Coordinates of C-alpha atoms in Angstrom, one line a residue:
M207 CA 0.1 0.1 -0.1
E208 CA 1.7 3.2 -1.0
I209 CA 0.7 6.8 0.4
K210 CA 3.0 9.8 -0.5
V211 CA 2.6 13.0 1.5
N212 CA 3.8 16.4 -0.2
R213 CA 4.9 18.9 2.5
K214 CA 4.9 21.9 0.3
A215 CA 1.3 21.1 -0.7
K216 CA -1.7 23.8 0.7
T217 CA -3.3 20.5 1.5
P218 CA -2.8 19.7 5.4
V219 CA -0.9 16.5 5.4
Y220 CA -3.4 14.8 7.5
M221 CA -6.1 15.3 4.7
Q222 CA -3.6 14.1 1.9
I223 CA -3.3 10.5 4.6
V224 CA -7.1 10.8 3.7
S225 CA -7.8 11.2 0.6
Q226 CA -5.5 8.8 -0.4
L227 CA -6.7 6.0 2.0
K228 CA -10.4 7.0 1.2
A229 CA -10.1 6.2 -2.5
K230 CA -8.1 3.0 -1.9
I231 CA -11.2 1.9 0.4
I232 CA -13.6 3.5 -2.8
V233 CA -11.9 1.0 -5.3
R234 CA -11.8 -1.8 -3.3
E235 CA -7.8 -1.8 -2.5
L236 CA -8.8 -2.4 0.7
G237 CA -11.3 -4.5 1.3
A238 CA -13.7 -4.8 4.1
G239 CA -11.7 -6.2 7.5
D240 CA -8.2 -5.2 6.7
V241 CA -5.8 -3.8 9.1
L242 CA -4.0 -0.8 8.9
P243 CA -0.6 -0.2 9.7
S244 CA -0.1 0.7 13.2
E245 CA -0.1 4.4 13.8
R246 CA 3.1 4.0 15.1
H247 CA 4.6 2.2 11.8
M248 CA 3.0 4.3 9.2
A249 CA 4.4 7.7 10.5
L250 CA 7.7 6.1 10.7
R251 CA 7.0 4.6 7.2
L252 CA 5.6 8.1 5.7
G253 CA 8.2 10.7 7.8
V254 CA 5.6 11.9 9.8
H255 CA 4.7 13.2 13.1
R256 CA 2.3 10.2 14.9
N257 CA 0.0 13.0 16.4
T258 CA -0.6 13.3 12.1
V259 CA -1.8 10.0 11.4
T260 CA -3.4 10.1 14.0
K261 CA -5.6 12.6 12.8
A262 CA -6.0 11.0 10.0
Y263 CA -6.7 7.6 11.1
K264 CA -9.7 9.6 13.2
E265 CA -11.4 11.7 10.2
L266 CA -11.6 8.2 8.3
E267 CA -13.6 6.8 11.2
S268 CA -15.6 9.7 11.6
L269 CA -16.7 9.4 7.5
G270 CA -17.4 5.6 8.4
F271 CA -14.7 4.3 6.6
I272 CA -12.4 2.8 9.3
E273 CA -13.4 1.5 12.3
S274 CA -10.9 1.2 16.0
R275 CA -11.1 -2.9 17.1
Q276 CA -9.7 -3.6 20.5
G277 CA -7.0 -6.1 19.9
Y278 CA -6.8 -5.6 16.1
G279 CA -6.0 -1.3 15.4
Y280 CA -7.5 0.4 12.8
T281 CA -9.5 -2.4 10.3
I282 CA -11.3 -1.1 7.0
S283 CA -15.2 -1.3 7.7
L284 CA -16.6 0.2 4.9
R285 CA -18.6 -3.0 3.0
G286 CA -19.0 -4.3 -0.6
D287 CA -22.3 -2.6 -0.8
E288 CA -22.8 -1.0 -3.9
E289 CA -25.1 1.9 -2.2
Q290 CA -23.1 2.8 0.3
V291 CA -19.7 2.6 -1.9
D292 CA -21.6 4.6 -4.9
R293 CA -22.4 6.8 -1.7
A294 CA -19.1 7.5 -0.3
R295 CA -17.4 8.3 -3.9
G296 CA -19.5 11.1 -4.0
A297 CA -19.9 12.5 -1.1
V298 CA -18.8 16.0 -0.6
N299 CA -15.3 16.0 1.3
W300 CA -16.3 18.4 3.9
P301 CA -13.5 18.0 6.0
S302 CA -10.7 19.1 3.1
M303 CA -12.2 22.1 2.4
I304 CA -12.7 23.8 6.1
H305 CA -9.8 26.0 6.8
E306 CA -7.0 24.5 9.1
D307 CA -7.7 26.6 11.6
Y308 CA -10.7 25.7 12.6
M309 CA -10.3 22.2 12.2
R310 CA -7.4 22.0 15.0
G311 CA -8.9 24.7 17.1
Q312 CA -8.5 24.0 20.9
R313 CA -12.3 22.5 21.7
K314 CA -11.4 21.4 25.3
F315 CA -12.1 24.9 26.1
D316 CA -15.3 25.1 24.4
D317 CA -16.7 21.8 25.2
L318 CA -16.4 22.1 29.2
W319 CA -17.9 26.1 28.7
S320 CA -21.1 23.8 27.4
K321 CA -21.2 22.0 29.9
S322 CA -22.5 25.2 32.5
Y323 CA -25.6 24.9 30.3
N324 CA -26.2 21.8 31.6
R325 CA -27.8 21.9 35.9
K326 CA -27.0 18.4 36.8
I327 CA -23.4 19.6 37.0
Y328 CA -21.3 21.8 39.4
S329 CA -19.6 23.7 37.0
F330 CA -16.5 25.9 38.2
A331 CA -15.5 26.5 34.1
V332 CA -17.6 29.3 33.3
G333 CA -16.7 32.5 33.9
T334 CA -19.7 35.1 33.8
A335 CA -21.5 37.9 35.4
T336 CA -23.7 36.4 38.5
S337 CA -27.2 35.7 37.4
G338 CA -30.2 36.8 39.7
I339 CA -28.9 40.1 40.0
F340 CA -30.6 42.7 37.9
K341 CA -34.6 42.3 38.5
S342 CA -36.5 40.5 35.2
A343 CA -38.9 43.9 36.1
D344 CA -36.4 46.6 35.4
I345 CA -34.8 44.3 32.0
T346 CA -38.0 43.9 30.9
S347 CA -38.8 47.7 31.4
A348 CA -36.0 48.2 29.3
I349 CA -37.1 46.2 26.6
E350 CA -40.6 47.2 26.8
K351 CA -39.3 51.3 26.5
T352 CA -37.0 50.2 22.9
V353 CA -39.3 48.3 21.7
E354 CA -42.5 51.2 21.9
S355 CA -40.0 53.5 20.6
G356 CA -40.3 51.2 17.3
K357 CA -43.7 51.2 16.8
R358 CA -43.7 54.9 17.2
G359 CA -41.6 55.2 14.3
E360 CA -38.0 55.1 15.2
N361 CA -36.0 51.7 14.1
F362 CA -34.2 49.2 15.6
F363 CA -31.1 50.3 13.8
T364 CA -28.1 52.5 15.8
P365 CA -25.5 54.2 14.2
Y366 CA -22.2 51.9 13.0
Q367 CA -20.1 53.3 16.3
G368 CA -22.9 51.8 18.6
D369 CA -25.8 53.7 20.4
L370 CA -25.3 57.1 20.9
D371 CA -26.9 57.4 24.1
L372 CA -24.8 54.0 25.5
R373 CA -22.1 55.7 23.9
K374 CA -22.2 58.7 26.1
E375 CA -23.2 56.6 29.5
I376 CA -19.9 55.5 28.5
V377 CA -18.1 58.9 28.9
K378 CA -19.2 59.3 31.6
F379 CA -17.9 55.5 33.0
M380 CA -14.9 56.4 31.5
R381 CA -14.3 59.5 33.4
D382 CA -15.3 58.0 36.3
K383 CA -12.3 55.5 35.6
G384 CA -10.1 58.8 34.9
V385 CA -10.4 58.8 31.0
E386 CA -11.9 61.6 29.1
I387 CA -12.9 61.1 25.9
S388 CA -16.1 62.2 23.9
T389 CA -18.3 59.8 22.3
S390 CA -16.3 60.0 18.9
N391 CA -13.5 57.7 21.3
V392 CA -15.7 55.1 22.1
Q393 CA -17.1 51.5 19.3
V394 CA -19.2 48.7 20.9
F395 CA -19.4 45.9 20.1
S396 CA -21.9 42.2 20.1
Q397 CA -18.5 41.3 22.5
L398 CA -15.0 40.1 23.2
N399 CA -14.0 38.4 20.6
Q400 CA -15.4 40.4 18.2
A401 CA -14.1 43.1 19.0
L402 CA -10.7 41.4 18.9
D403 CA -11.3 39.9 15.7
F404 CA -12.1 44.0 14.2
I405 CA -8.9 45.2 15.3
F406 CA -6.6 42.4 14.2
T407 CA -8.6 42.7 11.0
L408 CA -7.4 46.8 10.8
M409 CA -3.9 46.5 12.6
L410 CA -2.2 42.8 11.5
K411 CA -1.2 40.9 9.1
P412 CA 0.0 37.0 9.1
G413 CA 4.0 36.8 10.4
D414 CA 3.5 39.6 12.4
T415 CA 4.0 39.4 15.8
V416 CA 2.8 40.2 19.5
I417 CA 3.4 40.4 23.1
T418 CA 1.2 38.5 25.2
E419 CA 0.7 37.7 28.9
E420 CA 1.2 34.2 30.2
P421 CA -1.1 31.9 31.0
L422 CA -3.5 34.1 28.9
N423 CA -7.3 33.2 27.9
P424 CA -7.7 30.4 25.5
D425 CA -10.2 32.5 23.5
I426 CA -7.7 35.7 23.2
F427 CA -4.7 33.4 22.2
R428 CA -7.2 32.0 19.5
A429 CA -8.4 35.3 18.2
F430 CA -4.3 35.9 17.4
E431 CA -4.1 32.4 15.9
L432 CA -6.2 33.0 13.4
A433 CA -4.7 35.9 12.3
G434 CA -1.8 34.3 11.6
V435 CA -0.3 36.2 14.2
R436 CA 3.2 35.1 16.1
Q437 CA 2.3 34.9 19.7
I438 CA 5.6 35.8 22.1
G439 CA 4.2 34.5 25.9
V440 CA 6.0 36.9 29.0
P441 CA 5.7 34.9 32.0
M442 CA 4.0 37.3 35.0
D443 CA 3.3 36.6 39.0
W444 CA 0.9 38.5 41.2
D445 CA 2.0 42.1 40.1
G446 CA 1.2 41.2 36.5
M447 CA 3.4 40.7 33.2
F448 CA 6.8 41.1 33.9
T449 CA 8.1 43.7 32.5
D450 CA 12.4 43.7 33.0
N451 CA 13.1 42.1 30.0
L452 CA 10.3 43.5 27.8
E453 CA 12.7 46.3 26.4
M454 CA 14.9 43.6 25.3
M455 CA 11.6 41.4 23.5
I456 CA 10.6 44.6 21.8
E457 CA 13.8 45.4 20.4
K458 CA 14.2 41.1 19.7
Y459 CA 10.6 40.9 18.0
H460 CA 9.4 44.2 17.0
P461 CA 5.9 43.6 18.6
K462 CA 3.1 45.0 17.0
F463 CA 1.2 44.7 19.7
I464 CA 1.3 44.5 23.1
Y465 CA -1.9 42.5 24.9
V466 CA -2.4 43.2 28.6
S467 CA -5.3 42.6 31.1
S468 CA -4.6 45.2 33.7
S469 CA -7.1 44.3 36.6
Y470 CA -7.5 40.9 38.0
H471 CA -6.2 38.7 34.7
D472 CA -7.8 35.3 33.4
P473 CA -7.0 33.4 35.1
T474 CA -4.6 34.1 37.2
G475 CA -6.5 37.5 39.7
A476 CA -3.3 39.2 39.3
V477 CA -3.1 42.7 39.1
L478 CA -0.7 44.9 36.9
S479 CA 1.6 47.0 39.6
Y480 CA 1.9 50.7 38.8
K481 CA 5.2 50.5 39.0
R482 CA 5.4 48.1 35.7
R483 CA 2.0 50.2 34.0
Q484 CA 4.7 52.9 34.1
K485 CA 7.1 50.6 32.9
L486 CA 5.1 48.9 30.3
L487 CA 4.0 52.8 29.2
N488 CA 7.1 54.1 29.2
L489 CA 8.5 51.4 26.8
S490 CA 5.5 51.5 24.5
Y491 CA 6.2 55.5 23.8
E492 CA 10.1 54.9 23.6
Y493 CA 9.2 52.1 20.8
R494 CA 6.1 53.5 19.7
V495 CA 4.1 50.1 20.3
P496 CA 0.7 50.1 21.4
I497 CA -0.9 48.5 23.9
I498 CA -4.0 46.3 24.2
E499 CA -5.5 47.1 27.7
D500 CA -8.2 44.0 28.4
D501 CA -9.9 45.4 32.2
A502 CA -13.1 43.9 32.0
S503 CA -13.0 42.8 35.8
S504 CA -11.6 46.3 37.3
L505 CA -15.3 46.7 38.7
L506 CA -14.8 43.4 40.5
D507 CA -13.0 44.7 43.3
Y508 CA -13.0 42.9 46.9
D509 CA -11.5 44.9 49.6
Y510 CA -9.0 46.0 47.8
V511 CA -9.0 49.5 45.5
S512 CA -8.6 48.2 42.2
S513 CA -5.9 50.6 39.8
S514 CA -6.2 53.0 37.4
P515 CA -5.8 51.4 34.2
L516 CA -3.5 52.0 32.0
R517 CA -5.0 54.5 29.7
A518 CA -5.7 56.6 32.2
L519 CA -2.3 56.8 32.8
D520 CA -1.5 56.9 29.2
H521 CA -1.1 60.7 27.7
G522 CA -0.1 60.1 24.3
E523 CA -3.1 57.8 23.0
N524 CA -0.8 54.2 22.8
V525 CA -3.3 52.2 24.6
I526 CA -6.3 50.5 23.1
Y527 CA -8.7 50.2 26.1
L528 CA -11.1 47.4 26.2
Y529 CA -13.8 46.4 28.6
S530 CA -16.7 43.8 28.1
F531 CA -20.1 43.8 30.4
E532 CA -19.9 40.1 30.5
M533 CA -19.1 39.7 34.1
T534 CA -20.7 42.7 35.2
F535 CA -24.2 42.8 33.2
V536 CA -27.4 40.4 32.7
P537 CA -25.6 36.9 31.7
G538 CA -25.6 36.4 28.2
L539 CA -26.0 40.2 27.1
N540 CA -21.7 40.5 26.6
L541 CA -21.4 43.7 24.9
T542 CA -17.9 45.2 24.7
F543 CA -16.6 48.9 23.6
V544 CA -13.6 49.9 22.3
I545 CA -11.9 53.1 23.5
A546 CA -9.0 54.4 20.9
P547 CA -7.9 57.3 19.1
K548 CA -10.5 58.9 16.5
Q549 CA -8.6 57.6 13.3
V550 CA -8.6 54.1 14.6
I551 CA -12.6 54.0 15.6
K552 CA -13.5 55.9 12.7
S553 CA -11.8 53.0 10.4
L554 CA -13.7 50.0 13.0
S555 CA -16.6 51.5 12.3
Y556 CA -16.3 51.6 8.6
L557 CA -15.7 47.7 9.7
V558 CA -18.7 47.5 11.1
A559 CA -20.9 48.9 8.4
M560 CA -19.3 46.3 5.8
R561 CA -19.6 43.5 7.8
V562 CA -22.3 43.2 10.5
I563 CA -24.5 46.4 9.0
G564 CA -24.7 47.6 12.9
I565 CA -24.5 46.1 16.1
D566 CA -27.9 44.9 17.7
A567 CA -29.9 47.9 19.4
I568 CA -31.7 46.1 22.1
P569 CA -29.5 45.3 24.0
Q570 CA -27.3 48.6 23.2
K571 CA -30.8 50.2 24.9
T572 CA -31.2 48.3 27.7
L573 CA -27.8 48.6 29.1
A574 CA -28.0 52.6 28.4
Y575 CA -30.9 52.6 30.2
F576 CA -29.8 50.3 33.4
M577 CA -26.7 52.8 33.1
K578 CA -28.3 56.2 32.7
T579 CA -30.5 54.9 35.7
G580 CA -27.6 54.1 37.7
L581 CA -29.1 50.3 38.1
Y582 CA -26.1 48.7 36.4
Y583 CA -24.1 50.6 39.1
Q584 CA -26.1 49.3 41.9
G585 CA -26.4 46.0 40.2
V586 CA -22.6 46.0 40.0
S587 CA -22.8 46.2 43.8
D588 CA -24.2 43.8 45.0
M589 CA -22.8 41.4 42.9
K590 CA -18.8 42.3 44.4
K591 CA -21.0 41.5 47.9
I592 CA -22.6 37.9 46.6
N593 CA -19.0 37.1 45.3
S594 CA -17.2 38.2 47.9
Q595 CA -18.9 35.9 50.0
K596 CA -19.0 32.9 47.1
K597 CA -15.2 33.6 46.7
A598 CA -14.5 33.4 50.5
L599 CA -16.5 30.3 50.7
M600 CA -14.8 28.3 47.7
Y601 CA -11.4 29.5 49.3
S602 CA -12.0 27.9 52.6
Y603 CA -12.8 24.6 50.9
I604 CA -9.0 24.8 49.7
Q605 CA -7.9 26.3 52.9
N606 CA -9.4 23.9 55.0
A607 CA -8.9 20.4 52.2
G608 CA -5.9 19.6 54.5
I609 CA -4.0 18.6 51.1
E610 CA -0.3 19.9 51.1
D611 CA 0.6 21.9 47.7
F612 CA -3.5 22.3 47.0
R613 CA -3.4 26.3 47.7
A614 CA -4.7 29.3 45.8
K615 CA -4.0 32.9 46.6
E616 CA -7.5 34.8 48.1
A617 CA -8.4 37.0 44.9
M618 CA -8.4 40.4 45.2
G619 CA -11.0 40.6 42.9
G620 CA -12.1 39.2 39.2
V621 CA -13.7 35.9 39.4
Y622 CA -11.6 33.4 39.5
L623 CA -9.0 31.6 41.9
W624 CA -6.0 30.3 40.6
C625 CA -5.3 26.1 42.7
H626 CA -2.1 24.5 42.8
V627 CA -2.8 21.2 42.3
P628 CA 0.5 18.5 43.8
E629 CA 2.6 17.7 41.3
S630 CA 1.8 14.0 41.2
I631 CA -1.7 14.5 40.2
N632 CA -2.7 14.3 36.5
I633 CA -4.7 17.1 35.8
K634 CA -6.2 16.2 32.0
E635 CA -7.3 12.5 34.6
L636 CA -9.0 14.8 37.7
L637 CA -10.6 16.3 35.2
K638 CA -12.2 12.9 34.1
R639 CA -12.9 12.0 37.1
A640 CA -14.4 14.8 38.4
E641 CA -16.7 14.9 35.0
K642 CA -18.0 11.3 35.6
K643 CA -19.1 12.7 39.1
G644 CA -20.7 16.0 37.5
V645 CA -18.5 18.8 38.5
V646 CA -16.0 20.3 35.9
F647 CA -13.0 23.3 35.7
M648 CA -11.0 24.8 33.7
P649 CA -7.6 22.8 33.3
G650 CA -4.6 25.0 33.4
Y651 CA -2.9 24.0 30.5
L652 CA -5.7 25.4 28.6
F653 CA -3.9 29.0 29.3
Y654 CA -0.2 28.3 27.6
P655 CA -0.5 28.8 24.1
R656 CA 2.7 26.8 23.8
G657 CA 0.9 23.8 26.6
K658 CA 3.9 24.5 28.5
Q659 CA 2.6 24.7 31.6
P660 CA 5.3 25.4 34.4
N661 CA 2.9 23.7 37.5
N662 CA -0.7 21.9 38.0
Y663 CA -3.1 24.4 38.0
I664 CA -6.6 24.5 37.7
R665 CA -8.6 27.7 37.3
L666 CA -12.2 27.7 39.2
C667 CA -14.8 30.3 38.9
F668 CA -17.1 31.4 42.0
S669 CA -19.3 34.1 40.3
T670 CA -21.1 31.5 38.3
P671 CA -22.3 28.8 40.5
N672 CA -24.2 29.3 43.1
E673 CA -23.8 28.4 47.3
M674 CA -25.0 25.2 47.3
E675 CA -23.6 24.2 43.9
I676 CA -20.1 25.2 46.3
K677 CA -20.7 23.3 48.5
K678 CA -21.7 20.3 47.1
G679 CA -19.3 20.7 43.9
M680 CA -16.2 21.5 46.1
P681 CA -16.1 18.5 48.7
I682 CA -16.5 15.9 45.2
L683 CA -13.3 17.7 43.6
I684 CA -11.4 17.8 47.1
E685 CA -12.4 14.0 47.6
I686 CA -11.0 13.0 43.9
I687 CA -7.8 15.3 44.8
R688 CA -7.3 13.1 47.6
E689 CA -8.4 9.6 46.5
M690 CA -5.5 10.2 43.3
L691 CA -3.3 10.9 46.1
E692 CA -3.7 7.9 48.0
E693 CA -3.6 5.8 44.8
N694 CA -0.2 7.7 44.3
R695 CA 1.5 6.6 47.4

């Protein structure tokens, strides 16, 4: 059986293997029951990585051409049935048509996120705003006002930059953060990922380099990855991104951007210190490197006064500021806004006009109503009190577990605890066992783009579960850790 791969071809190597094996099965060069070479032997024969062969075999298995049999490996499963062969011969090879970046994306993060919708599961994986804070009557009232305005002849379109009333409230919001802007500095988006996608489309091209913190939320590094951008990760501690060697890295890599989460970093909960904020800004000015600042969790401070954002210290307009309401408003209403120089906002608005025509009016007008009436700020205050209690509850389980090296630093703000698990614990196995018992969390290795996590960490969210779910889920997780430690002795 001859299989050839062309590393210079645009078609991914694994898809070349899939296509050739599929053709041999269809013309009956390979028949039902024939055993394929093992992944290791096929990889050695072709001079490719074993994972490439595994991916090809899994694709053929999903298409029904082969099956995995215990003790035999992979065998041909397509029978001599003419109708089945004809159907296979004429079927569109959809995987070959999908851009490889979207085929090989990190799906575990999304799978764990999806499990949070199952109310039978105690989910500590998903970071969202605490539910039940904003009264349904107030939400209904805001939506009714918007609908009534539509009945009076006003349509539900908003300017490309976003609803003007909302942008006016955002100007006030930013003034409280020490940032003086006008509505022409504001662009509204449906969510953070959309904002990043538009910024990257506007300013980056494949092959460009960006400097980011590490660890980093998978949604962020996937956005960079899909833009074809090279990411250089900078380690961090409780005071945020290390800046001592940043100048050397800027000179070496010539980044187009530096991305930083300034307050209550995801997943660690760290806060970029004032000293490092100043150092970062000074380097930005010296090398004319713009900064993207993600400040989404800054309002959720517990017994700690949040630092002024980088944008408030920036007198040269080098910082593009991002704020998402995902953590502080009604769950699911994930509006995001961007603060940037007018030239940038004008171009972003042009992209909105070309791609989506406009951002949904009803969520914008609903949020504008809550901000204008003060209901949003009261809700955030209530959310902080509830989150602080749930954080203390979850943290107490970790403190009192009596397990050496199972620890976390109590978060000063945000919605996560970044927990160290004993080194002898296999995180993937821990997650597998926890899922079986109805508990999910985010494994720390997902937050390292290059897959090199320095220690055993997991991320636990305390904003999404209620107190009862924390009380039931945390003991299950702790008991599994104890069991695994006992097994490893």
